[in-house]
PDB file of C-alpha atoms in Angstrom:
ATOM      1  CA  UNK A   1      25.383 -18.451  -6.215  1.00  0.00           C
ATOM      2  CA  UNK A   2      23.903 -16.489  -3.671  1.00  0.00           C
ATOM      3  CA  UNK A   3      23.868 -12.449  -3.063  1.00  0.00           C
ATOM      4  CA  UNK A   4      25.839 -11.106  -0.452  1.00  0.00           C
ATOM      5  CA  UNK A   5      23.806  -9.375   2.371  1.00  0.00           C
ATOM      6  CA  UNK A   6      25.406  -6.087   1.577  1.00  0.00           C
ATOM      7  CA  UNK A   7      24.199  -6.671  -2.447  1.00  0.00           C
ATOM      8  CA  UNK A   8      21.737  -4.413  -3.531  1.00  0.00           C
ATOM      9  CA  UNK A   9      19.815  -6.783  -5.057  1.00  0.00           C
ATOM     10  CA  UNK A  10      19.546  -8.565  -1.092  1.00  0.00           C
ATOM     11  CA  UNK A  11      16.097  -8.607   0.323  1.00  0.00           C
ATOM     12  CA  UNK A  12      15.839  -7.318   4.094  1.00  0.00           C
ATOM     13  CA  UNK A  13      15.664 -10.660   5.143  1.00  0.00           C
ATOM     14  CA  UNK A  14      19.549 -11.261   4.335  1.00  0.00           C
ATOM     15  CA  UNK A  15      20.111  -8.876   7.552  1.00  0.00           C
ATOM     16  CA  UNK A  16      17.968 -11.969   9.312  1.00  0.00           C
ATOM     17  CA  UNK A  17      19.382 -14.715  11.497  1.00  0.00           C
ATOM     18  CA  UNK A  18      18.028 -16.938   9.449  1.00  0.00           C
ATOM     19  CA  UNK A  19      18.641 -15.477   5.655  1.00  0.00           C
ATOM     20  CA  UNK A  20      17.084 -17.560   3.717  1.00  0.00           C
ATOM     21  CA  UNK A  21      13.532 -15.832   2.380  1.00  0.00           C
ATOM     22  CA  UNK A  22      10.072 -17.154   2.522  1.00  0.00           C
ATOM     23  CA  UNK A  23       8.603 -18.393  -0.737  1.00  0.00           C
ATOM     24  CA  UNK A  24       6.228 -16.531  -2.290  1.00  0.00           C
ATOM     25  CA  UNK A  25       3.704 -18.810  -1.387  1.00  0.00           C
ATOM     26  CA  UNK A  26       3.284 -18.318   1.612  1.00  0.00           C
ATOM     27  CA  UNK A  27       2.929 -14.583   1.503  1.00  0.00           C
ATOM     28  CA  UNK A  28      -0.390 -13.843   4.267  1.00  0.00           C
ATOM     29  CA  UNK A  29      -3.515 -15.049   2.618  1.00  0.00           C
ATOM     30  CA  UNK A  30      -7.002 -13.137   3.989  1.00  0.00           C
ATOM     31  CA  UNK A  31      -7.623 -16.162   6.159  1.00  0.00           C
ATOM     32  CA  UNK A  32      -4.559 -15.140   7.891  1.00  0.00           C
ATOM     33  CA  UNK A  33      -5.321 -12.184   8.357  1.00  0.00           C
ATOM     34  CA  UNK A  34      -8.646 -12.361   9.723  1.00  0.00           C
ATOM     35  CA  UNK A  35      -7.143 -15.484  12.240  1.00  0.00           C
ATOM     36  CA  UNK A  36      -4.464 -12.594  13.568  1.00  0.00           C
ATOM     37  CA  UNK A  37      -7.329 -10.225  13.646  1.00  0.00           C
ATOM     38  CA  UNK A  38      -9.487 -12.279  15.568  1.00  0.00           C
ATOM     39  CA  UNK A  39      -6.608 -13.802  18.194  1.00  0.00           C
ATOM     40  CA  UNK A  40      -5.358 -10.110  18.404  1.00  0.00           C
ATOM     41  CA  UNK A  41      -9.009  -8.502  18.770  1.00  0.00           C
ATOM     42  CA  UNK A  42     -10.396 -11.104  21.212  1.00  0.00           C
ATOM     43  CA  UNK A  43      -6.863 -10.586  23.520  1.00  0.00           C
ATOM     44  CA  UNK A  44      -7.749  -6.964  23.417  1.00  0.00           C
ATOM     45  CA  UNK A  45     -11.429  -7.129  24.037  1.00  0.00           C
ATOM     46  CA  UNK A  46     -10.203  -9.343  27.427  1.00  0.00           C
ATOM     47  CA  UNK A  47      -7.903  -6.836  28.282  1.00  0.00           C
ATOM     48  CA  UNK A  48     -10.556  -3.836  27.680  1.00  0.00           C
ATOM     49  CA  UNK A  49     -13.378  -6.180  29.460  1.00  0.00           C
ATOM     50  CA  UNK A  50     -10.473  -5.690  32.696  1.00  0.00           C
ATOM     51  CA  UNK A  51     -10.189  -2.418  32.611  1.00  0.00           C
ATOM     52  CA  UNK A  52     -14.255  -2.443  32.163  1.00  0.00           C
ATOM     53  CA  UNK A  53     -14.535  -4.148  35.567  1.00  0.00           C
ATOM     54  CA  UNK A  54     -12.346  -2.323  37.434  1.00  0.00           C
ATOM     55  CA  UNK A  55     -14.124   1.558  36.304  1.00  0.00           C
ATOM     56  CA  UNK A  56     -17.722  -0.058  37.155  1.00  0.00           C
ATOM     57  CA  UNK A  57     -16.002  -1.162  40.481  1.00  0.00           C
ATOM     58  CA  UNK A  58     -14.785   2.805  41.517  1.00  0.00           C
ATOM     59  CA  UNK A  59     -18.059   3.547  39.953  1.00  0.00           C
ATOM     60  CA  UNK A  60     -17.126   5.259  36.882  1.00  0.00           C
ATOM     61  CA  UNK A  61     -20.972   5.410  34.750  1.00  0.00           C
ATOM     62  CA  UNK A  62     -20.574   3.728  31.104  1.00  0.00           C
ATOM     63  CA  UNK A  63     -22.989   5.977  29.315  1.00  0.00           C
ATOM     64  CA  UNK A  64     -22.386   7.418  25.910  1.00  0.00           C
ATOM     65  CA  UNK A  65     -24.357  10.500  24.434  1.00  0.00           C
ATOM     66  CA  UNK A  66     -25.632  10.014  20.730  1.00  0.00           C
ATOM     67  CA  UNK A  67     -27.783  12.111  18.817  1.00  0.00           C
ATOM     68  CA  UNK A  68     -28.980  13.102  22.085  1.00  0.00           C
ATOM     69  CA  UNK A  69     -29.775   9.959  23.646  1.00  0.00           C
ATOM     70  CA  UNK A  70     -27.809   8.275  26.647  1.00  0.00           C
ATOM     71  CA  UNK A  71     -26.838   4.869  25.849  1.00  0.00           C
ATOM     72  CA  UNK A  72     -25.193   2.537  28.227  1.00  0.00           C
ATOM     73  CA  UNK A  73     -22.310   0.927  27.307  1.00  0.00           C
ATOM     74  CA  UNK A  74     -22.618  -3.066  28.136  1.00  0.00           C
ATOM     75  CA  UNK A  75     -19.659  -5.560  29.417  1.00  0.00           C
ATOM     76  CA  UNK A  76     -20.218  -7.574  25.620  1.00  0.00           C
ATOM     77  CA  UNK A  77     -19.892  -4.535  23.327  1.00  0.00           C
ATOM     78  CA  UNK A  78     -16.655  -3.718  25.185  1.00  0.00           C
ATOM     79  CA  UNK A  79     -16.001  -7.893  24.492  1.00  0.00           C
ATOM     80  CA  UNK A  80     -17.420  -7.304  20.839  1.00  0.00           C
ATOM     81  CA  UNK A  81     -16.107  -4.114  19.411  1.00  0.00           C
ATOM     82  CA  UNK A  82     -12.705  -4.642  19.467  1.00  0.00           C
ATOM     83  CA  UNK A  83     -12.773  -7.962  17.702  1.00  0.00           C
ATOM     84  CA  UNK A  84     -14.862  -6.139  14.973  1.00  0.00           C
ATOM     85  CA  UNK A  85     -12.916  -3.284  14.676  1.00  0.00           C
ATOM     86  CA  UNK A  86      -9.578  -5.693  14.354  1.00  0.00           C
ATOM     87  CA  UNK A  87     -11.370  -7.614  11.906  1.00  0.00           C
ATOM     88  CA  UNK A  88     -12.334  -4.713   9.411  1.00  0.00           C
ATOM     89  CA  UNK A  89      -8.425  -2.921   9.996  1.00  0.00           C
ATOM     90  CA  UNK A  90      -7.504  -6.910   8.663  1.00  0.00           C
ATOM     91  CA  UNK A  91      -9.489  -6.774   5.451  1.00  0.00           C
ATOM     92  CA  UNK A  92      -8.400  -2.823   4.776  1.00  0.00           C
ATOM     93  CA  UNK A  93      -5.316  -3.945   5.196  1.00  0.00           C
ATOM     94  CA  UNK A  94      -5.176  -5.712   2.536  1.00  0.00           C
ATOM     95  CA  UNK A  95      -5.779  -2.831   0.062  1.00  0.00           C
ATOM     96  CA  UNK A  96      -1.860  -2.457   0.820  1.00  0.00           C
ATOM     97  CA  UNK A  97      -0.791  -5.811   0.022  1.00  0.00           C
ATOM     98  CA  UNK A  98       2.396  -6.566  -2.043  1.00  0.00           C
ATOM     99  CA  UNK A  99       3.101  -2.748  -2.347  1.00  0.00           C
ATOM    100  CA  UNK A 100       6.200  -1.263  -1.165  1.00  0.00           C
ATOM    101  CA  UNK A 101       6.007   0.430   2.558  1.00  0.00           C
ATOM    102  CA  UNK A 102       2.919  -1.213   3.283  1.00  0.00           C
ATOM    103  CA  UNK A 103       4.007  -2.021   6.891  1.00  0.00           C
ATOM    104  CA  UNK A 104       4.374   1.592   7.151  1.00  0.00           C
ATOM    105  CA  UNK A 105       1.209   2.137   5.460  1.00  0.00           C
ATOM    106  CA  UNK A 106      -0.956  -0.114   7.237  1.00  0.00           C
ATOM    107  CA  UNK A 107       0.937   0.841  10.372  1.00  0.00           C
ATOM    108  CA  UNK A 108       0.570   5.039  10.168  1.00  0.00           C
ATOM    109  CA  UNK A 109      -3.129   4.913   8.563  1.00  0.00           C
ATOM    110  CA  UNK A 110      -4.174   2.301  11.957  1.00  0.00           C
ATOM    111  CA  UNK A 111      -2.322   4.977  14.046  1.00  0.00           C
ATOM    112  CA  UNK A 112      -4.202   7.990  12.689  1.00  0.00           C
ATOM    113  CA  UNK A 113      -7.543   6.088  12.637  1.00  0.00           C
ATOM    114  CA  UNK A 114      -6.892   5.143  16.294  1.00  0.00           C
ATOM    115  CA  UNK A 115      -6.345   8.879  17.115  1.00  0.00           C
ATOM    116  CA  UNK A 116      -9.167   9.698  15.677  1.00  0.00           C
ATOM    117  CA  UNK A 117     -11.142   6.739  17.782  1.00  0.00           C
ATOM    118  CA  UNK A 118      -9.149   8.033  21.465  1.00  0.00           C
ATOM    119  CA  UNK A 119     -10.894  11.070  19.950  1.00  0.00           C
ATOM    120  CA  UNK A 120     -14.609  10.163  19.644  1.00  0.00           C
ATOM    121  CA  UNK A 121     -15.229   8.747  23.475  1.00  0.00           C
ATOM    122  CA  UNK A 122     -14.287  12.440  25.011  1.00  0.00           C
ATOM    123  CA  UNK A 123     -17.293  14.010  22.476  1.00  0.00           C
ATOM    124  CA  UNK A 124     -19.668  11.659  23.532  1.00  0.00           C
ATOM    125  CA  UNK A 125     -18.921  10.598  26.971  1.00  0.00           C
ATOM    126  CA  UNK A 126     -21.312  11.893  30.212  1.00  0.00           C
ATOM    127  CA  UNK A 127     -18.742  11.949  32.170  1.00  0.00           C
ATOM    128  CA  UNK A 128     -14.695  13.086  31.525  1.00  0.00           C
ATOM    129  CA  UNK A 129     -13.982   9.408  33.731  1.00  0.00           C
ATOM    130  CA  UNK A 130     -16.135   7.811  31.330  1.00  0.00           C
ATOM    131  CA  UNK A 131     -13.980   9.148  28.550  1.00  0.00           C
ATOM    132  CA  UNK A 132     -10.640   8.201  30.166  1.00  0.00           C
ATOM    133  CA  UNK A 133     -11.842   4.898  30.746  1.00  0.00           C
ATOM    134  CA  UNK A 134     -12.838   4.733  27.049  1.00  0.00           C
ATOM    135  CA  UNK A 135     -10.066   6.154  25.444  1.00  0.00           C
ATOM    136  CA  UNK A 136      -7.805   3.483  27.560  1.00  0.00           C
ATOM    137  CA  UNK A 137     -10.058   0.961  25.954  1.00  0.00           C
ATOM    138  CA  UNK A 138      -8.871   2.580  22.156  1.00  0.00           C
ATOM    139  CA  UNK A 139      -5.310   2.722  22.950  1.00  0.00           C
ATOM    140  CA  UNK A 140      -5.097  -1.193  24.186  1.00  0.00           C
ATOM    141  CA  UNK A 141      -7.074  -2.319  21.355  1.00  0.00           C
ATOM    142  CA  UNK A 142      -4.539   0.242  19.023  1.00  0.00           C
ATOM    143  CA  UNK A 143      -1.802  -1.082  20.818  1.00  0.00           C
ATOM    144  CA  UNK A 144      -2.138  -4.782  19.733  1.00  0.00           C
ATOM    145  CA  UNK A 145      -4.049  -5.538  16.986  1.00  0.00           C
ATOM    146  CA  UNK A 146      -2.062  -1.923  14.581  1.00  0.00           C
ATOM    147  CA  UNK A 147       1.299  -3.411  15.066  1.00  0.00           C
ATOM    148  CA  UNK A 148       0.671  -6.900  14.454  1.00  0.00           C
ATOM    149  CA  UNK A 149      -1.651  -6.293  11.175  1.00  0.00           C
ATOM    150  CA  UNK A 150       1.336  -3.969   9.788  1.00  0.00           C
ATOM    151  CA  UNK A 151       3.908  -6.779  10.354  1.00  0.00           C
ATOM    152  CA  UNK A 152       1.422  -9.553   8.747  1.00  0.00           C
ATOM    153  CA  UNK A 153       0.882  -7.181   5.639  1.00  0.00           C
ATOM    154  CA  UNK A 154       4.697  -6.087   5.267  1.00  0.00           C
ATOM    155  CA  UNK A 155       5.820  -9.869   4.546  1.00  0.00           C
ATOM    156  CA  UNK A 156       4.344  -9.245   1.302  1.00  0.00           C
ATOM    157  CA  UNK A 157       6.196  -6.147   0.453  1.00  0.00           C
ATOM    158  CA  UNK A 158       8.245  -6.412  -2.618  1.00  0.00           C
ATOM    159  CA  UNK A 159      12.133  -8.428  -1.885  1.00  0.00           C
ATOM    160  CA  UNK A 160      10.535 -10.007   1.568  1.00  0.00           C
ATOM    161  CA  UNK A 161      10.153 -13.253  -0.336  1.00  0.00           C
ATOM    162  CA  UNK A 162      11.702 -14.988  -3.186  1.00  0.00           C
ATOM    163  CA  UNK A 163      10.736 -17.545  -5.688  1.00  0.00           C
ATOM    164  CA  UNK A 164      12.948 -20.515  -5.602  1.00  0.00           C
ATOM    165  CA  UNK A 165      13.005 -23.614  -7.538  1.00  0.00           C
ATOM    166  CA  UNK A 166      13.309 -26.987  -5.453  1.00  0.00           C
ATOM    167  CA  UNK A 167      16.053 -29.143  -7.368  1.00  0.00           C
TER     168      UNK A 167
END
């Protein structure tokens, strides 16, 4: 017998167009993960590398002030970091994984933490163009390695799987 999708004992997926629930087996394992992070960081790094190209075309001067000393930002750390950062966000994700809300959790803590990061190139930036062109370069990599991460880690939320039994 199966639960009607409007039972309260009906996982989210029965609202699906396909209702029938994962097993539990193949919740996301950390390989998973870090494969999302990595497809997710490397499409962002390519996107930021773009945006890169075109600021050092109008001129815009990649250098960073820390502790007091000017460092130039290179065309591979703006390749590199995002991958990275995707790749750590991955692995703390999955501090949240198999507790309820941890889509939302995963989703609201990468948000803040990518506020936070928009924040950082405007401190330490020569130039306010410099920060703009940084900041972009947060938001993109925000924009699509956050989401996806969440959505990985919330199929193993509590009732977004089942165990079954094959007869």
């Amino acid at each position: 017998m199966s639960a009607s999708p409007t039972s309260p004992d009906a996982g989210e997926w029965m609202l699906s167009k396909t209702p029938i629930a994962p097993p539990s087996s193949l919740d996301p394992k950390p390989r998973f993960l870090a494969y999302a992070a990595l497809v997710t960081g490397i499409w962002s790094g390519l996107l930021s590398l773009i945006v890169f190209a075109i600021a050092r075309l109008f001129g815009v001067p990649m250098d960073v002030v820390l502790e007091g000393t000017t460092i130039h930002v290179f065309w591979f750390a703006v390749l590199l970091v995002p991958i990275a950062a995707a790749q750590v966000g991955a692995m703390a994700s999955l501090l949240a994984r198999g507790i309820p809300h941890a889509q939302r959790i995963v989703f609201w803590v990468g948000t803040v933490i990518a506020i936070a990061s928009i924040a950082a190139p405007f401190l330490t930036a020569t130039l306010v163009s410099t920060g703009i062109v940084l900041a972009i370069m947060h938001a993109i990599t925000w924009g699509l390695v956050v989401p996806q991460i969440a959505r990985i880690i919330g199929d193993t939320e509590p009732n977004a799987h089942v165990d079954r039994v094959l007869l």
